[in-house]
PDB file with SEQRES, HELIX, SHEET and CRYST1 records, atoms N, CA, C and O in Angstrom:
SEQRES   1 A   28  UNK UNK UNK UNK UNK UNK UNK UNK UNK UNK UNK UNK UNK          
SEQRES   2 A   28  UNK UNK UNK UNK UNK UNK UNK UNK UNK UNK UNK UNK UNK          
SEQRES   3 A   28  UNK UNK                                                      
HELIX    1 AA1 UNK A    8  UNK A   12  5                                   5    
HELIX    2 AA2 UNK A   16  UNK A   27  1                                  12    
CRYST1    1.000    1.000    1.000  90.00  90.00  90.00 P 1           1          
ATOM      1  N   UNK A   1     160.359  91.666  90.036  1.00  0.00           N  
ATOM      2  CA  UNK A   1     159.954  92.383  88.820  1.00  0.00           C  
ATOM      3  C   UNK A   1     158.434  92.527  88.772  1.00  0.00           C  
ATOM      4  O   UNK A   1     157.694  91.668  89.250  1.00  0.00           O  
ATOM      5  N   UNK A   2     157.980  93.665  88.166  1.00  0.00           N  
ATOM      6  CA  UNK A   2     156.595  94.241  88.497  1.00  0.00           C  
ATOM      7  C   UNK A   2     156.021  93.673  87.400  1.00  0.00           C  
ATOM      8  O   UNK A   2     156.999  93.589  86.658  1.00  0.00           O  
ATOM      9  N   UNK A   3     154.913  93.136  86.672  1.00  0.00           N  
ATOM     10  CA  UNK A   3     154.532  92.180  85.861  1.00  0.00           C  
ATOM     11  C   UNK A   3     153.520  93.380  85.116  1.00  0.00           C  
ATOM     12  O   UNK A   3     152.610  93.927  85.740  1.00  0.00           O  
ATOM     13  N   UNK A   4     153.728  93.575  84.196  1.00  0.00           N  
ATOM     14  CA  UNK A   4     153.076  94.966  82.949  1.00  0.00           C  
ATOM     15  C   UNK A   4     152.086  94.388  81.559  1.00  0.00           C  
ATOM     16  O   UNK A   4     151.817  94.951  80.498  1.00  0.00           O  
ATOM     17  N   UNK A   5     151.788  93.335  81.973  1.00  0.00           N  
ATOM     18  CA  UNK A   5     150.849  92.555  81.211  1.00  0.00           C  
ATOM     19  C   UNK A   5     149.312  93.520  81.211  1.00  0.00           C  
ATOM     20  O   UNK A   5     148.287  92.844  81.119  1.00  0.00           O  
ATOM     21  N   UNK A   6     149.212  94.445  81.273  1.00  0.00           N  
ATOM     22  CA  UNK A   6     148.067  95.537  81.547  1.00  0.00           C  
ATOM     23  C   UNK A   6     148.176  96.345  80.491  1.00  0.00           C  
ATOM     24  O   UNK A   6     147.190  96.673  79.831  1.00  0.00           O  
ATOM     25  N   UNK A   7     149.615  96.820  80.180  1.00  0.00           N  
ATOM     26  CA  UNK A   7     149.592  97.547  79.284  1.00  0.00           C  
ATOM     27  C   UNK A   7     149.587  97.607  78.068  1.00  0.00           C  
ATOM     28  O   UNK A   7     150.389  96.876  77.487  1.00  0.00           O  
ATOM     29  N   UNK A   8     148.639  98.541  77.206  1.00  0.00           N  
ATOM     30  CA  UNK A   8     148.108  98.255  75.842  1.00  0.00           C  
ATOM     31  C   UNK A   8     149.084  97.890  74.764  1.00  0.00           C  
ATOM     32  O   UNK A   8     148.741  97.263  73.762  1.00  0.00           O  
ATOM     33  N   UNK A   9     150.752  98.444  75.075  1.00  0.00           N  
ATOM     34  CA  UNK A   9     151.468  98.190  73.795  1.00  0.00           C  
ATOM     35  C   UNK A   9     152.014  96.654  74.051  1.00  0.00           C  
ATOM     36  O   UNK A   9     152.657  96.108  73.154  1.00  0.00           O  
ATOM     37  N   UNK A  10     151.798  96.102  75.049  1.00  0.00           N  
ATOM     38  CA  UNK A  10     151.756  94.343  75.259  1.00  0.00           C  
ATOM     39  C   UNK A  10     151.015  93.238  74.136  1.00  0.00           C  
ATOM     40  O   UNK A  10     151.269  92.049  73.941  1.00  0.00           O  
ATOM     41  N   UNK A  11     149.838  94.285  73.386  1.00  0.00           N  
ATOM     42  CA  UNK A  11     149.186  93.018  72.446  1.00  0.00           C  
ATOM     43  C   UNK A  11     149.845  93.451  71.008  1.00  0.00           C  
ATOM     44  O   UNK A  11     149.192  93.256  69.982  1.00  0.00           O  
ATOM     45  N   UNK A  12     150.967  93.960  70.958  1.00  0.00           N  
ATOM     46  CA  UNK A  12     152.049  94.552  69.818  1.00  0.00           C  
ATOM     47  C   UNK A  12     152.692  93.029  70.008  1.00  0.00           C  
ATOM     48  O   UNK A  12     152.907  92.540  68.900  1.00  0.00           O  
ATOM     49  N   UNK A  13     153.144  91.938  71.352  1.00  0.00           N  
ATOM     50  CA  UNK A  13     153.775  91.241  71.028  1.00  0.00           C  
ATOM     51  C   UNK A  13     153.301  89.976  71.306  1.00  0.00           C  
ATOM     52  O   UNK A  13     152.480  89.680  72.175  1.00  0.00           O  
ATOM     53  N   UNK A  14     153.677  89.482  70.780  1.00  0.00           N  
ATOM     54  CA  UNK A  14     152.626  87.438  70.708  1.00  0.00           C  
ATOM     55  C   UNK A  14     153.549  86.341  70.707  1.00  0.00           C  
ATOM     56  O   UNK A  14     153.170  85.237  71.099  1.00  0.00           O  
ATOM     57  N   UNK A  15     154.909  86.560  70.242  1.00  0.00           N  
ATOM     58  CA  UNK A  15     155.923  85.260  71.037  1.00  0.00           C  
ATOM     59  C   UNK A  15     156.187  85.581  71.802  1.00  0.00           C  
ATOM     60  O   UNK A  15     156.226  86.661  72.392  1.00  0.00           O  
ATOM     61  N   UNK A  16     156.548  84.185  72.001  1.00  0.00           N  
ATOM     62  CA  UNK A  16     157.370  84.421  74.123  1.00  0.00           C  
ATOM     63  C   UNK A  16     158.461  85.098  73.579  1.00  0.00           C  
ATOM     64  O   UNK A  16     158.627  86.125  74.237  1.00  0.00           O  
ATOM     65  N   UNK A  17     159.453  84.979  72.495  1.00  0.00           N  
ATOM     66  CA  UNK A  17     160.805  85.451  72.660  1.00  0.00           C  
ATOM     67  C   UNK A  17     160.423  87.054  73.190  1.00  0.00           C  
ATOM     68  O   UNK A  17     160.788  87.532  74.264  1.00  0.00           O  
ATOM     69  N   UNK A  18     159.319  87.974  71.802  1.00  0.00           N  
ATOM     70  CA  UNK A  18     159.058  88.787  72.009  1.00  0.00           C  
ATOM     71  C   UNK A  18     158.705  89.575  73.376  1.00  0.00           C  
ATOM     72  O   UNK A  18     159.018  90.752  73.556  1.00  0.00           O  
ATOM     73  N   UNK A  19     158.136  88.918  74.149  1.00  0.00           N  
ATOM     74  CA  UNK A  19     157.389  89.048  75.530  1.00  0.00           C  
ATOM     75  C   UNK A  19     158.732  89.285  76.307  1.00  0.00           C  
ATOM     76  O   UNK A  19     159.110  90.277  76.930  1.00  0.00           O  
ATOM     77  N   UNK A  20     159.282  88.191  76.103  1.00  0.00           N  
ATOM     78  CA  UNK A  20     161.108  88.205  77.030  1.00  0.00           C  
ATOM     79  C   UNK A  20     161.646  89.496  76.928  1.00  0.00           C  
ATOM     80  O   UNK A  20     162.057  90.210  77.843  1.00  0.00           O  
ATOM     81  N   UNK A  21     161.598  89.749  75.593  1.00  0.00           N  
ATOM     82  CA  UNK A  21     162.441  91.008  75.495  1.00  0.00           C  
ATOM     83  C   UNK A  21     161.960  92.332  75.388  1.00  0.00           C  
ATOM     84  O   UNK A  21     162.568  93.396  75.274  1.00  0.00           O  
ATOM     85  N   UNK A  22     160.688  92.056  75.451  1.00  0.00           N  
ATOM     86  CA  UNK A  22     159.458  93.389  75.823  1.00  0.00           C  
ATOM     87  C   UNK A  22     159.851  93.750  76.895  1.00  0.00           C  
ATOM     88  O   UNK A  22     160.308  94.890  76.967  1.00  0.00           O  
ATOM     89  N   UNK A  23     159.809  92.925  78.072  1.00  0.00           N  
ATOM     90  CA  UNK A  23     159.649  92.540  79.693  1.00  0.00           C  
ATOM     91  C   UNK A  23     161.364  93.469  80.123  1.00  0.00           C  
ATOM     92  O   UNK A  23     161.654  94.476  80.769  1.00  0.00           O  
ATOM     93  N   UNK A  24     162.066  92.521  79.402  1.00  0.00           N  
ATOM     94  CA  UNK A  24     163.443  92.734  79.892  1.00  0.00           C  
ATOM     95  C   UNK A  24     163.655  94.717  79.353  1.00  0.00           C  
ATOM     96  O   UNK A  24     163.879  95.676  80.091  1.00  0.00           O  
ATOM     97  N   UNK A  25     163.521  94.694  78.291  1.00  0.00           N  
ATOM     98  CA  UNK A  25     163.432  96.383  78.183  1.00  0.00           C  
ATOM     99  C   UNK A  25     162.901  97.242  79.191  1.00  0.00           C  
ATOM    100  O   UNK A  25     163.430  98.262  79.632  1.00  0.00           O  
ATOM    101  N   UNK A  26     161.503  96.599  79.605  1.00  0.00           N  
ATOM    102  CA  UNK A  26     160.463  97.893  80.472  1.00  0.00           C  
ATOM    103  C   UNK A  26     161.554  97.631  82.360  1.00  0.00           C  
ATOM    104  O   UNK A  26     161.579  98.439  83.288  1.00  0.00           O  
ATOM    105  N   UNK A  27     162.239  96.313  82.289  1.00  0.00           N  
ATOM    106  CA  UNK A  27     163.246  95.692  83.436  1.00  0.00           C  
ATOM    107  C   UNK A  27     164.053  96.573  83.527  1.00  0.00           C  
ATOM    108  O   UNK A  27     164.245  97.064  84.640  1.00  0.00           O  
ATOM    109  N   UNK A  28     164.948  97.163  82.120  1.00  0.00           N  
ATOM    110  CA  UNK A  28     165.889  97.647  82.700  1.00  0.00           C  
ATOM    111  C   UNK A  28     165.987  98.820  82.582  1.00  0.00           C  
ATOM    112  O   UNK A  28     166.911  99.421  83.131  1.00  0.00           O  
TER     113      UNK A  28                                                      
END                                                                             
């Protein structure tokens, strides 16, 4: 998995749950 921590709508989320399921969306 390609790691998208670069992109600007990333500081929209600040828990991990959030991050998980940020991640897993842009995943699938």
């Amino acid at each position: 998995m390609t790691e998208v921590w670069t992109t600007p709508d990333f500081v929209e989320y600040e828990t991990p749950m959030e991050v998980t399921a940020y991640a897993a969306r842009l995943a699938d």
